[in-house]
Tab-separated table of C-alpha atoms in Angstrom:
chain	number	residue	atom	x	y	z
A	597	MET	CA	-5.921	20.975	-33.071
A	598	THR	CA	-5.297	17.317	-33.204
A	599	ASP	CA	-2.381	17.015	-35.800
A	600	LYS	CA	0.461	14.913	-35.080
A	601	ILE	CA	3.635	16.864	-35.227
A	602	PRO	CA	6.759	15.007	-34.943
A	603	VAL	CA	9.536	16.726	-33.102
A	604	ASN	CA	12.875	15.206	-32.427
A	605	ASN	CA	11.429	11.876	-33.766
A	606	ASP	CA	9.011	11.733	-30.808
A	607	GLN	CA	4.984	11.892	-31.175
A	608	LEU	CA	3.479	14.932	-29.802
A	609	LYS	CA	-0.209	15.542	-30.104
A	610	VAL	CA	-1.043	19.011	-29.325
A	611	ILE	CA	-4.147	19.203	-26.943
A	612	ILE	CA	-3.870	23.041	-25.662
A	613	THR	CA	-2.687	25.482	-28.532
A	614	ARG	CA	-0.656	28.552	-27.796
A	615	GLU	CA	-3.735	30.674	-28.336
A	616	GLU	CA	-6.031	28.960	-25.902
A	617	ILE	CA	-3.303	29.000	-22.968
A	618	LYS	CA	-3.055	32.766	-23.668
A	619	GLU	CA	-6.561	33.382	-23.549
A	620	LYS	CA	-6.762	31.180	-20.325
A	621	VAL	CA	-3.782	32.810	-18.847
A	622	GLU	CA	-5.264	36.295	-19.412
A	623	GLU	CA	-8.555	35.204	-17.938
A	624	LEU	CA	-6.898	33.679	-14.635
A	625	GLY	CA	-4.635	36.910	-14.233
A	626	LYS	CA	-7.606	39.189	-14.437
A	627	LYS	CA	-9.491	37.262	-11.805
A	628	ILE	CA	-6.645	37.001	-9.355
A	629	THR	CA	-6.207	41.010	-9.859
A	630	ASP	CA	-9.845	41.300	-8.994
A	631	ASP	CA	-9.545	38.619	-5.996
A	632	TYR	CA	-6.448	40.163	-4.556
A	633	ALA	CA	-6.970	43.945	-4.962
A	634	GLY	CA	-5.576	45.631	-1.727
A	635	LYS	CA	-4.247	42.423	-0.220
A	636	ASP	CA	-0.481	41.262	0.606
A	637	LEU	CA	-0.061	38.899	-2.208
A	638	VAL	CA	2.788	36.559	-2.420
A	639	LEU	CA	2.863	34.245	-5.468
A	640	ILE	CA	4.928	31.102	-4.706
A	641	GLY	CA	6.000	29.227	-8.125
A	642	VAL	CA	6.677	25.427	-7.412
A	643	LEU	CA	9.695	24.643	-9.377
A	644	ARG	CA	10.418	23.875	-11.807
A	645	GLY	CA	7.359	23.284	-14.256
A	646	SER	CA	5.402	26.407	-12.963
A	647	ILE	CA	7.918	29.070	-14.269
A	648	TYR	CA	6.429	29.695	-17.873
A	649	PHE	CA	3.021	30.023	-16.565
A	650	LEU	CA	4.056	32.115	-13.460
A	651	VAL	CA	5.745	34.849	-15.639
A	652	ASP	CA	3.040	34.820	-18.244
A	653	LEU	CA	0.377	34.975	-15.452
A	654	THR	CA	2.146	38.087	-13.500
A	655	ARG	CA	2.124	39.914	-16.726
A	656	LYS	CA	-1.669	39.741	-17.096
A	657	MET	CA	-2.039	40.888	-13.396
A	658	ASP	CA	-2.383	44.472	-12.355
A	659	ILE	CA	-1.866	44.538	-8.663
A	660	PRO	CA	1.331	44.635	-6.318
A	661	PHE	CA	2.606	41.068	-5.361
A	662	ALA	CA	5.958	39.359	-4.388
A	663	ILE	CA	7.189	36.340	-6.001
A	664	ASP	CA	8.947	33.542	-4.362
A	665	PHE	CA	10.069	29.864	-5.459
A	666	ILE	CA	9.986	26.743	-3.702
A	667	SER	CA	10.972	23.193	-4.662
A	668	ILE	CA	10.559	19.572	-3.117
A	669	SER	CA	11.921	16.382	-4.094
A	670	GLN	CA	9.766	13.913	-5.802
A	671	TYR	CA	9.027	10.205	-5.049
A	672	GLY	CA	11.644	7.883	-6.908
A	673	GLU	CA	13.913	10.787	-7.861
A	674	GLN	CA	16.758	9.252	-5.575
A	675	SER	CA	17.688	5.595	-5.650
A	676	ASP	CA	17.053	5.683	-2.035
A	677	SER	CA	13.275	5.527	-2.195
A	678	ALA	CA	13.080	4.926	1.630
A	679	GLY	CA	13.375	8.604	2.239
A	680	VAL	CA	10.731	11.122	2.957
A	681	VAL	CA	9.718	14.249	0.604
A	682	ARG	CA	11.669	17.325	1.776
A	683	ILE	CA	12.284	20.878	0.666
A	684	THR	CA	14.961	21.142	-1.749
A	685	LYS	CA	14.701	24.762	-2.037
A	686	ASP	CA	12.986	26.913	0.416
A	687	LEU	CA	11.267	30.135	0.189
A	688	ASP	CA	13.511	33.250	0.828
A	689	LEU	CA	10.474	35.464	2.043
A	690	SER	CA	8.396	35.093	5.158
A	691	ILE	CA	4.551	34.458	4.559
A	692	SER	CA	3.615	34.893	8.035
A	693	GLY	CA	0.338	37.140	7.570
A	694	LYS	CA	0.460	37.331	3.736
A	695	ASP	CA	-2.174	36.200	1.223
A	696	VAL	CA	-0.548	33.355	-0.377
A	697	LEU	CA	-1.319	31.555	-3.734
A	698	VAL	CA	0.693	28.742	-4.890
A	699	VAL	CA	1.220	28.523	-8.524
A	700	GLU	CA	1.743	25.024	-9.962
A	701	ASP	CA	1.722	23.906	-13.649
A	702	ILE	CA	-0.074	20.913	-12.797
A	703	VAL	CA	-2.066	19.015	-9.929
A	704	ASP	CA	-2.519	15.402	-10.626
A	705	THR	CA	-2.300	12.849	-7.424
A	706	GLY	CA	-2.312	15.717	-5.126
A	707	LEU	CA	0.399	14.080	-3.054
A	708	SER	CA	3.202	16.522	-3.613
A	709	LEU	CA	1.029	19.587	-3.433
A	710	GLY	CA	-0.748	18.091	-0.459
A	711	TYR	CA	2.696	18.155	1.537
A	712	LEU	CA	3.433	21.515	0.198
A	713	LEU	CA	0.284	23.052	1.484
A	714	ARG	CA	0.736	21.330	5.030
A	715	ASN	CA	4.198	22.633	5.274
A	716	LEU	CA	3.139	26.130	4.228
A	717	LYS	CA	0.227	26.076	6.572
A	718	THR	CA	2.566	25.810	9.399
A	719	ARG	CA	4.022	29.299	8.801
A	720	ASN	CA	1.083	30.926	9.318
A	721	PRO	CA	0.012	32.796	6.006
A	722	ALA	CA	-3.115	34.955	6.448
A	723	ASP	CA	-4.438	32.942	3.232
A	724	LEU	CA	-3.255	30.226	1.377
A	725	LYS	CA	-4.751	29.156	-2.155
A	726	VAL	CA	-3.849	27.355	-5.351
A	727	CYS	CA	-3.586	28.101	-8.798
A	728	THR	CA	-2.906	25.462	-11.349
A	729	LEU	CA	-2.608	25.565	-15.085
A	730	LEU	CA	-3.661	21.898	-15.493
A	731	ASN	CA	-5.671	19.918	-13.344
A	732	VAL	CA	-6.046	15.881	-13.620
A	733	GLU	CA	-8.893	15.207	-11.327
A	734	ALA	CA	-8.834	11.321	-12.818
A	735	ARG	CA	-5.497	10.694	-11.179
A	736	ARG	CA	-6.147	12.320	-7.814
A	737	ILE	CA	-5.295	10.198	-4.978
A	738	VAL	CA	-5.681	12.796	-2.124
A	739	GLU	CA	-7.960	15.614	-2.378
A	740	VAL	CA	-6.334	19.239	-2.388
A	741	PRO	CA	-8.064	22.406	-2.683
A	742	VAL	CA	-7.502	24.060	-6.286
A	743	ASP	CA	-8.949	27.650	-6.173
A	744	TYR	CA	-7.995	28.589	-9.699
A	745	LYS	CA	-8.037	26.211	-12.599
A	746	GLY	CA	-6.727	26.646	-16.273
A	747	PHE	CA	-7.550	23.364	-18.039
A	748	GLU	CA	-8.996	20.149	-16.847
A	749	ILE	CA	-7.163	17.339	-18.711
A	750	PRO	CA	-7.537	13.483	-18.771
A	751	ASN	CA	-5.298	10.809	-17.507
A	752	ILE	CA	-2.592	11.533	-20.051
A	753	PHE	CA	1.187	12.366	-20.112
A	754	VAL	CA	1.460	15.984	-21.026
A	755	VAL	CA	4.515	18.241	-22.063
A	756	GLY	CA	5.207	21.738	-22.895
A	757	TYR	CA	5.004	25.434	-21.617
A	758	GLY	CA	6.890	24.114	-18.482
A	759	LEU	CA	6.096	20.563	-18.487
A	760	ASP	CA	8.804	18.349	-19.210
A	761	TYR	CA	9.618	14.841	-20.111
A	762	ASN	CA	13.406	14.135	-18.560
A	763	GLU	CA	13.924	17.929	-18.767
A	764	LYS	CA	13.066	18.299	-22.384
A	765	TYR	CA	10.012	19.929	-23.934
A	766	ARG	CA	9.612	22.667	-21.329
A	767	ASN	CA	9.769	25.370	-24.119
A	768	LEU	CA	7.015	24.257	-26.164
A	769	ARG	CA	4.483	27.260	-26.514
A	770	TYR	CA	1.579	24.649	-26.464
A	771	ILE	CA	0.604	21.539	-24.450
A	772	ALA	CA	0.886	18.221	-25.978
A	773	GLU	CA	0.052	14.893	-25.210
A	774	PHE	CA	3.353	12.808	-25.148
A	775	ASP	CA	3.501	9.302	-26.202
A	776	ARG	CA	6.374	8.109	-23.688
A	777	PRO	CA	8.600	5.330	-25.065
B	285	MET	CA	13.751	-32.665	19.450
B	286	GLY	CA	10.609	-32.791	17.225
B	287	ILE	CA	9.310	-29.783	15.954
B	288	ILE	CA	5.772	-29.113	14.266
B	289	THR	CA	5.083	-25.558	13.838
B	290	ILE	CA	1.374	-24.441	13.009
B	291	SER	CA	0.466	-21.043	11.709
B	292	ARG	CA	-2.857	-20.304	11.088
B	293	GLU	CA	-5.376	-17.732	9.848
B	294	PHE	CA	-7.679	-16.831	12.533
B	295	GLY	CA	-10.917	-18.807	12.556
B	296	SER	CA	-9.401	-21.490	10.367
B	297	GLY	CA	-9.496	-23.911	13.247
B	298	GLY	CA	-5.713	-24.130	13.760
B	299	GLU	CA	-5.799	-23.877	17.465
B	300	THR	CA	-7.982	-27.175	17.341
B	301	ILE	CA	-5.702	-28.825	14.892
B	302	ALA	CA	-2.831	-27.969	17.225
B	303	ARG	CA	-4.109	-29.429	20.203
B	304	LEU	CA	-5.210	-32.627	18.431
B	305	VAL	CA	-1.706	-32.983	16.951
B	306	ALA	CA	-0.086	-32.509	20.208
B	307	GLU	CA	-2.368	-35.111	21.744
B	308	LYS	CA	-1.792	-37.631	18.900
B	309	THR	CA	1.804	-37.145	19.039
B	310	LYS	CA	2.292	-36.195	22.565
B	311	PHE	CA	4.170	-33.440	21.759
B	312	HIS	CA	4.190	-30.611	24.160
B	313	LEU	CA	1.942	-27.753	23.111
B	314	VAL	CA	3.280	-24.385	23.227
B	315	ASN	CA	1.213	-21.217	22.275
B	316	LYS	CA	1.121	-17.618	23.617
B	317	GLU	CA	-0.270	-18.531	27.116
B	318	THR	CA	2.232	-21.343	27.932
B	319	ILE	CA	5.033	-18.859	26.747
B	320	ILE	CA	3.723	-16.001	29.020
B	321	LYS	CA	3.184	-18.514	31.785
B	322	GLY	CA	6.676	-20.211	31.260
B	323	LEU	CA	8.622	-16.703	31.031
B	324	SER	CA	6.605	-15.445	34.039
B	325	ASP	CA	7.925	-18.421	36.110
B	326	TYR	CA	11.536	-17.083	35.268
B	327	GLY	CA	10.501	-13.672	36.379
B	328	ILE	CA	10.008	-12.155	33.075
B	329	GLU	CA	6.687	-10.595	32.553
B	330	GLN	CA	5.076	-9.021	29.717
B	331	PRO	CA	6.035	-5.500	29.154
B	332	PRO	CA	2.800	-3.073	29.657
B	333	GLU	CA	2.868	-2.176	26.083
B	334	ASP	CA	2.159	-5.086	24.105
B	335	PRO	CA	5.043	-5.210	21.586
B	336	GLU	CA	2.571	-7.415	19.134
B	337	LYS	CA	0.198	-4.148	18.936
B	338	ALA	CA	3.364	-1.977	17.973
B	339	VAL	CA	2.437	0.092	14.769
B	340	SER	CA	5.958	0.131	13.656
B	341	LYS	CA	9.147	-1.656	14.376
B	342	GLU	CA	10.540	1.694	15.804
B	343	ASP	CA	7.494	1.713	18.057
B	344	ILE	CA	8.807	-1.485	19.988
B	345	GLY	CA	10.707	-0.094	23.055
B	346	PRO	CA	13.750	-1.874	24.727
B	347	ASP	CA	11.472	-3.529	26.956
B	348	GLY	CA	9.486	-4.913	24.085
B	349	ARG	CA	12.545	-6.116	22.144
B	350	ASN	CA	14.017	-7.586	25.391
B	351	TYR	CA	10.739	-9.792	25.929
B	352	ILE	CA	10.545	-10.822	22.325
B	353	GLU	CA	14.162	-11.924	22.535
B	354	ALA	CA	13.575	-13.724	25.856
B	355	MET	CA	10.157	-15.447	24.289
B	356	HIS	CA	12.408	-16.782	21.283
B	357	ASP	CA	15.207	-18.051	23.625
B	358	TYR	CA	12.703	-19.612	25.755
B	359	ILE	CA	11.201	-21.358	22.767
B	360	TYR	CA	14.628	-22.631	21.522
B	361	ASP	CA	15.255	-23.903	25.222
B	362	LEU	CA	12.246	-25.828	25.480
B	363	ALA	CA	13.049	-27.485	21.851
B	364	ILE	CA	16.374	-28.892	23.182
B	365	ARG	CA	14.750	-31.002	25.805
B	366	ASN	CA	11.269	-31.536	24.184
B	367	ASN	CA	9.354	-32.401	21.382
B	368	LEU	CA	7.099	-29.301	20.494
B	369	VAL	CA	3.976	-28.329	18.659
B	370	ILE	CA	4.342	-24.743	18.422
B	371	LEU	CA	1.289	-22.596	17.638
B	372	GLY	CA	1.964	-19.122	15.941
B	373	ARG	CA	4.676	-17.245	17.262
B	374	GLY	CA	6.411	-17.225	13.914
B	375	GLY	CA	7.447	-21.052	14.962
B	376	SER	CA	8.358	-21.501	11.086
B	377	PHE	CA	10.577	-18.772	10.960
B	378	LEU	CA	12.483	-19.688	14.204
B	379	PHE	CA	12.665	-23.286	13.001
B	380	LYS	CA	13.238	-22.373	9.486
B	381	ASP	CA	16.947	-23.921	9.563
B	382	TYR	CA	16.138	-26.914	11.239
B	383	PRO	CA	15.265	-29.344	8.333
B	384	PRO	CA	13.363	-32.176	10.309
B	385	ALA	CA	10.836	-29.598	11.474
B	386	LEU	CA	7.273	-29.791	9.884
B	387	HIS	CA	5.878	-26.278	9.021
B	388	VAL	CA	2.199	-26.390	8.620
B	389	ARG	CA	-0.315	-23.279	7.582
B	390	VAL	CA	-3.883	-23.406	8.328
B	391	ILE	CA	-6.026	-21.551	5.985
B	392	ALA	CA	-9.492	-20.966	5.003
B	393	GLN	CA	-11.502	-18.244	2.962
B	394	PHE	CA	-12.299	-15.135	4.741
B	395	THR	CA	-16.058	-15.616	4.659
B	396	HIS	CA	-15.812	-19.111	5.819
B	397	ARG	CA	-13.843	-17.993	8.797
B	398	VAL	CA	-16.125	-15.091	9.573
B	399	ASN	CA	-19.148	-17.886	9.654
B	400	LYS	CA	-17.242	-19.927	11.738
B	401	VAL	CA	-16.569	-17.403	14.292
B	402	MET	CA	-20.118	-16.332	14.206
B	403	LYS	CA	-21.240	-19.914	15.193
B	404	LEU	CA	-18.386	-20.388	17.584
B	405	TYR	CA	-18.808	-17.207	19.555
B	406	GLY	CA	-22.471	-16.495	18.991
B	407	LEU	CA	-21.593	-13.044	17.207
B	408	ASN	CA	-23.260	-11.115	14.645
B	409	SER	CA	-21.877	-10.959	11.304
B	410	GLU	CA	-20.481	-7.343	12.031
B	411	THR	CA	-18.681	-7.990	15.041
B	412	ALA	CA	-17.377	-11.472	13.597
B	413	VAL	CA	-15.846	-9.510	10.416
B	414	LYS	CA	-14.225	-6.896	12.647
B	415	LEU	CA	-12.547	-9.539	14.818
B	416	VAL	CA	-11.425	-11.700	12.002
B	417	LYS	CA	-10.086	-8.693	10.273
B	418	GLU	CA	-8.629	-7.458	13.626
B	419	LYS	CA	-6.783	-10.702	14.164
B	420	ASP	CA	-5.540	-11.067	10.374
B	421	HIS	CA	-4.129	-7.490	10.712
B	422	GLU	CA	-2.356	-8.307	14.033
B	423	LYS	CA	-0.699	-11.175	12.486
B	424	ARG	CA	0.412	-9.349	9.514
B	425	GLN	CA	1.917	-6.649	11.775
B	426	TYR	CA	3.548	-9.280	13.921
B	427	TYR	CA	5.330	-10.775	11.084
B	428	ARG	CA	6.395	-7.647	9.513
B	429	ARG	CA	7.490	-6.012	12.502
B	430	ILE	CA	9.207	-8.616	14.166
B	431	PHE	CA	10.465	-11.050	11.454
B	432	ASP	CA	10.190	-8.607	8.716
B	433	LEU	CA	8.218	-10.993	6.669
B	434	ASN	CA	5.144	-11.317	4.443
B	435	TRP	CA	2.517	-12.900	6.090
B	436	ASN	CA	0.490	-14.009	3.230
B	437	ASN	CA	3.628	-15.796	1.608
B	438	THR	CA	3.028	-19.292	2.060
B	439	ARG	CA	6.211	-20.520	0.513
B	440	PRO	CA	7.991	-21.139	3.754
B	441	TYR	CA	5.382	-23.954	4.697
B	442	ASP	CA	5.841	-27.631	4.163
B	443	LEU	CA	2.085	-28.168	4.234
B	444	VAL	CA	-0.820	-25.846	3.946
B	445	LEU	CA	-4.201	-27.043	4.754
B	446	ASN	CA	-7.459	-25.555	3.817
B	447	THR	CA	-10.007	-26.168	6.572
B	448	GLU	CA	-13.033	-25.638	4.152
B	449	LYS	CA	-12.105	-28.725	2.621
B	450	MET	CA	-11.867	-31.208	5.543
B	451	GLY	CA	-12.798	-31.782	9.052
B	452	LEU	CA	-10.382	-30.727	11.747
B	453	GLU	CA	-9.542	-34.247	12.896
B	454	ASP	CA	-8.771	-35.111	9.460
B	455	ALA	CA	-6.518	-32.339	9.326
B	456	ALA	CA	-4.654	-33.289	12.465
B	457	ASP	CA	-4.263	-36.844	11.023
B	458	ILE	CA	-2.667	-35.331	7.823
B	459	VAL	CA	-0.326	-33.130	10.084
B	460	VAL	CA	0.770	-36.186	12.094
B	461	ALA	CA	1.320	-38.497	9.056
B	462	GLY	CA	2.958	-35.549	7.274
B	463	TYR	CA	5.379	-35.228	10.038
B	464	ARG	CA	6.251	-38.672	10.269
B	465	ILE	CA	7.000	-38.837	6.789
B	466	HIS	CA	8.894	-35.560	6.891
B	467	ALA	CA	10.949	-36.225	9.781
B	468	GLU	CA	12.042	-39.805	8.612
B	469	PRO	CA	12.970	-38.870	4.879
B	470	ARG	CA	12.825	-41.842	2.555
B	471	GLN	CA	14.824	-42.391	-0.676
B	472	VAL	CA	12.948	-42.017	-3.640
B	473	LYS	CA	14.702	-43.229	-6.890
B	474	ASP	CA	13.686	-40.551	-9.727
B	475	GLY	CA	14.177	-42.115	-13.193
B	476	PRO	CA	16.081	-39.743	-15.979
B	477	ASP	CA	12.744	-38.981	-17.234
B	478	GLY	CA	11.239	-37.821	-14.073
B	479	THR	CA	14.169	-35.554	-13.731
B	480	ASP	CA	13.636	-34.056	-16.862
B	481	ILE	CA	10.176	-33.505	-16.067
B	482	GLU	CA	11.010	-31.724	-13.121
B	483	ASN	CA	13.285	-29.598	-14.568
B	484	GLY	CA	11.058	-28.650	-17.053
B	485	ILE	CA	8.494	-27.358	-14.873
B	486	LEU	CA	10.749	-25.612	-12.462
B	487	THR	CA	9.577	-22.020	-11.928
B	488	SER	CA	11.525	-19.469	-13.451
B	489	PRO	CA	13.404	-16.770	-11.100
B	490	ALA	CA	11.001	-14.464	-12.356
B	491	GLU	CA	7.843	-16.032	-11.502
B	492	GLU	CA	9.503	-16.907	-8.036
B	493	GLU	CA	10.131	-13.270	-7.458
B	494	ALA	CA	6.582	-12.568	-8.562
B	495	ASP	CA	5.016	-14.990	-6.049
B	496	LYS	CA	7.364	-13.789	-3.312
B	497	PHE	CA	6.158	-10.117	-3.600
B	498	MET	CA	2.655	-11.055	-4.368
B	499	HIS	CA	1.602	-7.323	-3.343
B	500	SER	CA	4.498	-5.449	-4.804
B	501	SER	CA	2.187	-2.923	-6.212
B	502	GLU	CA	0.680	-2.393	-2.705
B	503	GLU	CA	4.284	-2.162	-1.289
B	504	GLU	CA	5.352	0.494	-3.896
B	505	PHE	CA	2.028	2.407	-3.351
B	506	ALA	CA	2.748	2.397	0.582
B	507	SER	CA	6.240	3.533	0.131
B	508	MET	CA	4.878	6.345	-1.920
B	509	LEU	CA	2.578	7.430	0.716
B	510	ASP	CA	5.248	7.032	3.120
B	511	PHE	CA	7.366	9.389	1.186
B	512	TYR	CA	4.558	12.013	1.184
B	513	ARG	CA	3.971	11.464	4.820
B	514	ILE	CA	0.530	10.185	4.558
B	515	ARG	CA	-0.787	8.088	7.040
B	516	TRP	CA	-2.153	4.891	6.004
B	517	ASP	CA	-3.539	1.737	7.044
B	518	TYR	CA	-3.610	-1.398	5.274
B	519	GLU	CA	-6.599	-3.568	4.825
B	520	PRO	CA	-8.216	-2.075	8.080
B	521	LYS	CA	-11.852	-2.671	7.419
B	522	THR	CA	-14.069	-5.179	5.461
B	523	PHE	CA	-17.400	-4.242	4.012
B	524	LEU	CA	-20.171	-6.928	3.909
B	525	LEU	CA	-21.539	-6.974	0.329
B	526	GLU	CA	-23.926	-10.100	0.195
B	527	TRP	CA	-25.499	-12.643	2.591
B	528	ASP	CA	-27.229	-15.624	1.856
B	529	SER	CA	-30.918	-16.439	3.092
B	530	GLU	CA	-29.566	-17.627	6.413
B	531	GLY	CA	-27.617	-14.552	6.881
B	532	ASN	CA	-24.119	-16.188	6.057
B	533	VAL	CA	-21.848	-13.790	4.592
B	534	ILE	CA	-21.047	-14.771	0.839
B	535	GLU	CA	-19.368	-11.765	-0.408
B	536	ALA	CA	-17.156	-9.150	1.344
B	537	PHE	CA	-14.696	-6.524	0.356
B	538	SER	CA	-11.605	-5.161	1.813
B	539	PRO	CA	-10.102	-2.222	0.400
B	540	ASP	CA	-6.166	-2.117	0.252
B	541	PHE	CA	-5.859	1.071	1.822
B	542	TYR	CA	-7.354	3.446	4.278
B	543	LEU	CA	-5.904	7.004	4.627
B	544	PRO	CA	-7.204	8.491	7.984
B	545	ASP	CA	-6.421	11.819	7.430
B	546	GLN	CA	-8.444	11.899	4.126
B	547	ASP	CA	-11.047	9.618	5.372
B	548	LEU	CA	-10.601	7.629	2.144
B	549	TYR	CA	-10.511	4.162	1.036
B	550	ILE	CA	-8.253	2.998	-1.798
B	551	GLU	CA	-8.107	-0.182	-3.771
B	552	LEU	CA	-5.347	-0.766	-6.340
B	553	THR	CA	-5.992	-2.844	-9.198
B	554	THR	CA	-3.102	-3.829	-11.494
B	555	GLN	CA	-5.192	-6.204	-13.472
B	556	LYS	CA	-6.194	-5.507	-17.132
B	557	PRO	CA	-9.651	-3.692	-17.337
B	558	LYS	CA	-11.189	-7.254	-18.693
B	559	GLN	CA	-10.101	-9.068	-15.339
B	560	SER	CA	-10.938	-6.429	-12.984
B	561	TRP	CA	-14.782	-6.438	-13.780
B	562	ARG	CA	-15.158	-8.295	-10.364
B	563	LYS	CA	-13.514	-5.515	-8.594
B	564	ASN	CA	-15.325	-3.070	-10.322
B	565	ARG	CA	-18.666	-4.557	-9.554
B	566	LYS	CA	-17.548	-4.998	-5.654
B	567	ILE	CA	-16.937	-1.147	-5.686
B	568	ARG	CA	-20.092	-0.489	-7.185
B	569	ARG	CA	-21.972	-2.599	-4.634
B	570	MET	CA	-20.076	-0.939	-1.895
B	571	LYS	CA	-20.955	2.521	-2.949
B	572	GLU	CA	-24.776	1.557	-3.269
B	573	LEU	CA	-24.616	-0.130	0.304
B	574	TYR	CA	-22.127	2.401	1.901
B	575	PRO	CA	-22.784	5.808	0.336
B	576	HIS	CA	-21.132	7.519	2.977
B	577	VAL	CA	-17.763	5.778	2.597
B	578	SER	CA	-15.195	7.410	0.124
B	579	VAL	CA	-13.508	4.819	-1.943
B	580	ARG	CA	-11.314	5.251	-4.971
B	581	LEU	CA	-10.037	2.550	-7.389
B	582	ILE	CA	-6.911	3.181	-8.904
B	583	ASP	CA	-6.762	1.386	-11.982
B	584	LYS	CA	-3.876	-0.309	-13.940
B	585	LYS	CA	-3.207	2.636	-16.306
B	586	SER	CA	-3.318	5.149	-13.413
B	587	PHE	CA	-0.912	2.975	-11.383
B	588	GLU	CA	1.456	2.510	-14.150
B	589	SER	CA	1.339	6.251	-14.817
B	590	LEU	CA	2.314	6.887	-11.344
B	591	LEU	CA	5.087	4.475	-11.225
B	592	LYS	CA	6.365	5.853	-14.812
B	593	LYS	CA	5.866	9.437	-13.547
B	594	HIS	CA	7.840	8.701	-10.431
B	595	HIS	CA	10.544	6.342	-12.038
B	596	PRO	CA	11.199	7.860	-15.375
B	597	GLU	CA	14.417	6.475	-15.986
B	598	GLU	CA	13.398	3.007	-15.168
B	599	SER	CA	10.303	3.190	-17.626
B	600	LYS	CA	12.675	4.214	-20.474
B	601	GLY	CA	12.896	1.397	-22.877
B	602	GLU	CA	10.024	-0.459	-21.527
């Protein structure tokens, strides 16, 4: 589907449809169910983009698990750019000895995920893996391991299904290329 | 007090020029060695950890800071009683507010300097490149850590000499003549036409700004890496790409960043794709010659989307 659909006067071009997302999430859910059977799984949703994906994903999983959330600051978020990345909302659960799966909406430069993984590793999980709905290899700066990948997309700006532009468009049920003003 | 400061790129012949200028003017030559000796005569010794080799400002301990301060006091003190030719040591910055001082920067292309160093010290090209890079790196660090200045900025200099284009003796004569003219300003009457022309070609503040931050994209990128606590080195290594039949280096490439934890080189290009062909060619060549080295090119589009991603508010209305 490549139709241009005007929403709130902005140009959005659908690149992944609702049906394609549904199919992929089901596929990933099944795979994770198989891989983590009998394990002590903790899913960590990275706020805020991953929430829609995480909820749908867990509905397609057929094993017990715990859910927790984490959030980190982004470069350029504060006017004080001299700072360093920090955790703005930490986990409530301990992950020591657990099989941890970090759930991301998108992995692009690898900078923030790289930091997150380094941080989580210090808490001694038994295993640490990454599941992302979208992967943008073309924008990668540092290598990060991505174990479960939904879709590989080119170097474009996307919104929908949890991804935002200035907090808008998260609730779109599809993923669209967004022409930033 | 007469002051000539000479700052030079390693291998450009700046040391020889400084010596010749001192001889011709009968000025007193001040360089790193004479300062260390002078301070030592006062009982002030260099701290064991060389402050010049500090990686960051924070790494310079109190001993290092005291020594640097003593060094600057020593130079100012000497200047009161003597006429000086000051080689390096940030002299142009120390005497930036003393108008009669002449500030000289001696430059030459990287490959020219490498070849010169090879001949001068009988080094092979690999070693010469390493040495020149190291020295360039040290100077950049020195300026940044001690004076918070960008070494690449030539704007603070009165005279920039390219020694590829002239002999060192001629260069020294130019400096001496330049000093005489500079220190004794003569009245030049500008006609109204001249004034108009001058006003007409004044650079706009925006251009000045762009010039001053010659590598603003690199600075931005570095601060982003800092933010994510990723260790980086700025241009730590040069890869030789092409030699002529006599073994002289004619093309080399220094990627902007090295990330030691990733063992990855990164080159930023903010040029339009049409203009970056040369860089692309260099990277292709580098990949052929050094297949084991990973290098990643971040092109204009990716860099802009990085900035947009990280400064969404600023990019609004662009």
